[in-house]
Amino acid sequence: MIIEGDPFLFSAFFLAHEGVLRISTLSVVVFLGVLIGDLLWYWLGIKIDKHSSRKLVDWAERIAAPFDGHLISRTFHTIFISKFTYGTYHAILVRAGMLRFPIRRFIGYDAVSTVVWMIVVGGLGYFSSYSFSLIKHYMKIAEVGLLIGILFFIFLSKYISKRSRQIL
């Protein structure tokens, strides 16, 4: 769950539907595992030093720094959307730690987005256990599509901002 959660969550709820795992125990364990993993990524963001962890800082800044304004002003939305966007979530968590985002608010927003993520991804795994490989393929496509859409939106907003400055 700390590295990549979607396949694990999907598979775990798939197994719950098959009767291998109890869904109540699974839900509690997954929820706590995700929160602990997310707190570790957040803590890593607090602890990294720009001189000793240059690769990690570069990675987090390259991926998540463009979202700093959103992370500060619309924290819940940023955490929530990044949870469903392949390749950005852990960088957003590290960046939140680097920005010293208040831990209580971070935990609250992360907990709510984790519950929704568990319902969506776990529900897909639970209710589609007969077509695991087909659904998993389309989930990755949807995540990549969402990432492309967000990047297009950022590019478009920067382009419009630049053009409006040129006009004025």
CSV table of C-alpha atoms in Angstrom, one decimal:
chain,number,residue,atom,x,y,z
A,1,MET,CA,0.0,0.0,0.0
A,2,ILE,CA,2.9,2.4,0.6
A,3,ILE,CA,4.2,2.1,-3.0
A,4,GLU,CA,1.2,1.3,-5.2
A,5,GLY,CA,-2.3,0.9,-3.7
A,6,ASP,CA,-4.7,0.5,-6.5
A,7,PRO,CA,-3.7,-3.1,-7.5
A,8,PHE,CA,-3.6,-4.2,-3.9
A,9,LEU,CA,-7.0,-2.7,-3.0
A,10,PHE,CA,-8.7,-4.0,-6.1
A,11,SER,CA,-7.3,-7.5,-5.5
A,12,ALA,CA,-8.1,-7.5,-1.8
A,13,PHE,CA,-11.8,-6.6,-2.5
A,14,PHE,CA,-11.8,-9.1,-5.3
A,15,LEU,CA,-10.8,-11.7,-2.8
A,16,ALA,CA,-13.4,-10.5,-0.3
A,17,HIS,CA,-16.0,-11.0,-3.0
A,18,GLU,CA,-14.7,-14.5,-3.5
A,19,GLY,CA,-15.0,-15.2,0.3
A,20,VAL,CA,-11.3,-15.4,0.9
A,21,LEU,CA,-11.1,-12.3,3.1
A,22,ARG,CA,-13.7,-10.8,5.5
A,23,ILE,CA,-14.7,-7.4,4.2
A,24,SER,CA,-15.0,-5.7,7.6
A,25,THR,CA,-11.5,-6.7,8.7
A,26,LEU,CA,-10.1,-5.9,5.3
A,27,SER,CA,-11.7,-2.4,5.3
A,28,VAL,CA,-10.1,-1.5,8.7
A,29,VAL,CA,-6.7,-2.9,7.8
A,30,VAL,CA,-6.6,-1.2,4.4
A,31,PHE,CA,-7.8,2.1,5.8
A,32,LEU,CA,-5.2,2.2,8.6
A,33,GLY,CA,-2.5,0.9,6.2
A,34,VAL,CA,-3.2,3.7,3.7
A,35,LEU,CA,-3.2,6.4,6.5
A,36,ILE,CA,0.1,5.1,7.9
A,37,GLY,CA,1.6,4.9,4.4
A,38,ASP,CA,0.4,8.4,3.6
A,39,LEU,CA,1.8,9.8,6.8
A,40,LEU,CA,5.2,8.2,6.1
A,41,TRP,CA,5.3,9.9,2.7
A,42,TYR,CA,4.2,13.2,4.4
A,43,TRP,CA,6.9,12.7,7.1
A,44,LEU,CA,9.5,12.0,4.3
A,45,GLY,CA,8.6,15.4,2.9
A,46,ILE,CA,9.2,17.1,6.2
A,47,LYS,CA,12.5,15.3,6.8
A,48,ILE,CA,14.2,15.6,3.4
A,49,ASP,CA,17.0,18.1,3.1
A,50,LYS,CA,17.5,19.9,-0.2
A,51,HIS,CA,21.2,19.1,0.0
A,52,SER,CA,21.2,15.4,1.0
A,53,SER,CA,18.1,14.2,-0.9
A,54,ARG,CA,18.4,16.1,-4.1
A,55,LYS,CA,16.8,13.4,-6.3
A,56,LEU,CA,13.8,13.1,-4.0
A,57,VAL,CA,13.4,16.9,-3.9
A,58,ASP,CA,13.7,17.2,-7.7
A,59,TRP,CA,11.1,14.4,-8.1
A,60,ALA,CA,8.6,16.0,-5.8
A,61,GLU,CA,9.1,19.5,-7.1
A,62,ARG,CA,8.9,18.4,-10.8
A,63,ILE,CA,5.7,16.5,-10.3
A,64,ALA,CA,3.9,18.4,-7.4
A,65,ALA,CA,5.3,21.9,-7.3
A,66,PRO,CA,3.0,23.1,-10.1
A,67,PHE,CA,0.1,22.2,-7.8
A,68,ASP,CA,1.4,24.2,-4.8
A,69,GLY,CA,-1.3,26.8,-5.1
A,70,HIS,CA,-4.0,24.2,-5.3
A,71,LEU,CA,-2.4,22.3,-2.4
A,72,ILE,CA,-2.5,25.3,-0.2
A,73,SER,CA,-5.8,26.8,-1.2
A,74,ARG,CA,-7.8,23.7,-2.1
A,75,THR,CA,-6.1,21.0,-0.1
A,76,PHE,CA,-8.9,18.5,0.0
A,77,HIS,CA,-9.5,18.7,-3.7
A,78,THR,CA,-5.8,18.3,-4.5
A,79,ILE,CA,-5.3,15.3,-2.3
A,80,PHE,CA,-8.6,13.7,-3.4
A,81,ILE,CA,-7.9,14.1,-7.2
A,82,SER,CA,-4.3,13.1,-6.9
A,83,LYS,CA,-5.4,9.8,-5.1
A,84,PHE,CA,-7.1,8.9,-8.4
A,85,THR,CA,-4.4,10.2,-10.7
A,86,TYR,CA,-1.6,7.8,-11.5
A,87,GLY,CA,1.9,9.1,-10.7
A,88,THR,CA,1.1,12.2,-8.7
A,89,TYR,CA,-0.2,11.0,-5.4
A,90,HIS,CA,3.0,10.3,-3.5
A,91,ALA,CA,4.7,13.4,-4.9
A,92,ILE,CA,1.7,15.5,-3.6
A,93,LEU,CA,2.1,13.9,-0.1
A,94,VAL,CA,5.8,14.5,-0.1
A,95,ARG,CA,5.3,18.1,-1.3
A,96,ALA,CA,2.7,18.7,1.5
A,97,GLY,CA,5.3,17.7,4.0
A,98,MET,CA,7.9,19.9,2.3
A,99,LEU,CA,5.5,22.8,2.6
A,100,ARG,CA,4.9,22.0,6.3
A,101,PHE,CA,1.1,21.7,5.7
A,102,PRO,CA,-0.7,21.4,9.1
A,103,ILE,CA,-0.7,17.7,10.1
A,104,ARG,CA,-4.3,17.7,11.6
A,105,ARG,CA,-5.8,19.1,8.4
A,106,PHE,CA,-3.7,16.8,6.3
A,107,ILE,CA,-4.9,13.7,8.2
A,108,GLY,CA,-8.5,14.8,8.0
A,109,TYR,CA,-8.5,15.4,4.3
A,110,ASP,CA,-6.5,12.3,3.6
A,111,ALA,CA,-8.9,10.2,5.7
A,112,VAL,CA,-12.0,11.4,3.8
A,113,SER,CA,-10.3,10.9,0.4
A,114,THR,CA,-9.1,7.5,1.5
A,115,VAL,CA,-12.6,6.4,2.3
A,116,VAL,CA,-14.0,7.5,-1.0
A,117,TRP,CA,-11.0,5.9,-2.8
A,118,MET,CA,-11.6,2.7,-1.0
A,119,ILE,CA,-15.3,2.7,-1.9
A,120,VAL,CA,-14.6,3.4,-5.6
A,121,VAL,CA,-11.6,1.2,-6.3
A,122,GLY,CA,-12.6,-1.5,-3.7
A,123,GLY,CA,-16.1,-1.5,-5.1
A,124,LEU,CA,-14.8,-2.0,-8.6
A,125,GLY,CA,-12.8,-5.0,-7.4
A,126,TYR,CA,-15.6,-6.4,-5.3
A,127,PHE,CA,-18.4,-6.1,-7.9
A,128,SER,CA,-16.3,-7.0,-10.9
A,129,SER,CA,-14.4,-10.1,-9.7
A,130,TYR,CA,-15.3,-12.0,-12.8
A,131,SER,CA,-13.4,-9.6,-15.1
A,132,PHE,CA,-10.4,-8.5,-13.1
A,133,SER,CA,-7.9,-8.1,-16.0
A,134,LEU,CA,-10.3,-6.1,-18.2
A,135,ILE,CA,-11.3,-3.6,-15.5
A,136,LYS,CA,-7.8,-3.1,-14.3
A,137,HIS,CA,-6.6,-2.3,-17.8
A,138,TYR,CA,-9.3,0.4,-18.1
A,139,MET,CA,-8.6,1.8,-14.7
A,140,LYS,CA,-5.0,2.6,-15.6
A,141,ILE,CA,-6.2,4.1,-18.9
A,142,ALA,CA,-8.7,6.3,-16.9
A,143,GLU,CA,-6.0,7.4,-14.5
A,144,VAL,CA,-3.6,8.3,-17.3
A,145,GLY,CA,-6.5,10.1,-19.0
A,146,LEU,CA,-7.2,12.1,-15.9
A,147,LEU,CA,-3.5,13.0,-15.6
A,148,ILE,CA,-3.4,14.2,-19.2
A,149,GLY,CA,-6.5,16.2,-18.6
A,150,ILE,CA,-5.0,17.9,-15.6
A,151,LEU,CA,-1.8,18.6,-17.4
A,152,PHE,CA,-3.7,20.1,-20.3
A,153,PHE,CA,-5.7,22.3,-17.9
A,154,ILE,CA,-2.5,23.6,-16.3
A,155,PHE,CA,-0.9,24.3,-19.7
A,156,LEU,CA,-4.1,26.0,-20.9
A,157,SER,CA,-4.3,28.2,-17.8
A,158,LYS,CA,-0.6,29.2,-18.0
A,159,TYR,CA,-1.1,30.0,-21.7
A,160,ILE,CA,-4.1,32.1,-21.1
A,161,SER,CA,-2.4,33.9,-18.2
A,162,LYS,CA,0.7,34.6,-20.4
A,163,ARG,CA,-1.5,35.9,-23.3
A,164,SER,CA,-3.5,38.1,-21.0
A,165,ARG,CA,-0.3,39.7,-19.7
A,166,GLN,CA,0.9,40.3,-23.2
A,167,ILE,CA,-2.3,42.0,-24.1
A,168,LEU,CA,-2.2,44.3,-21.1
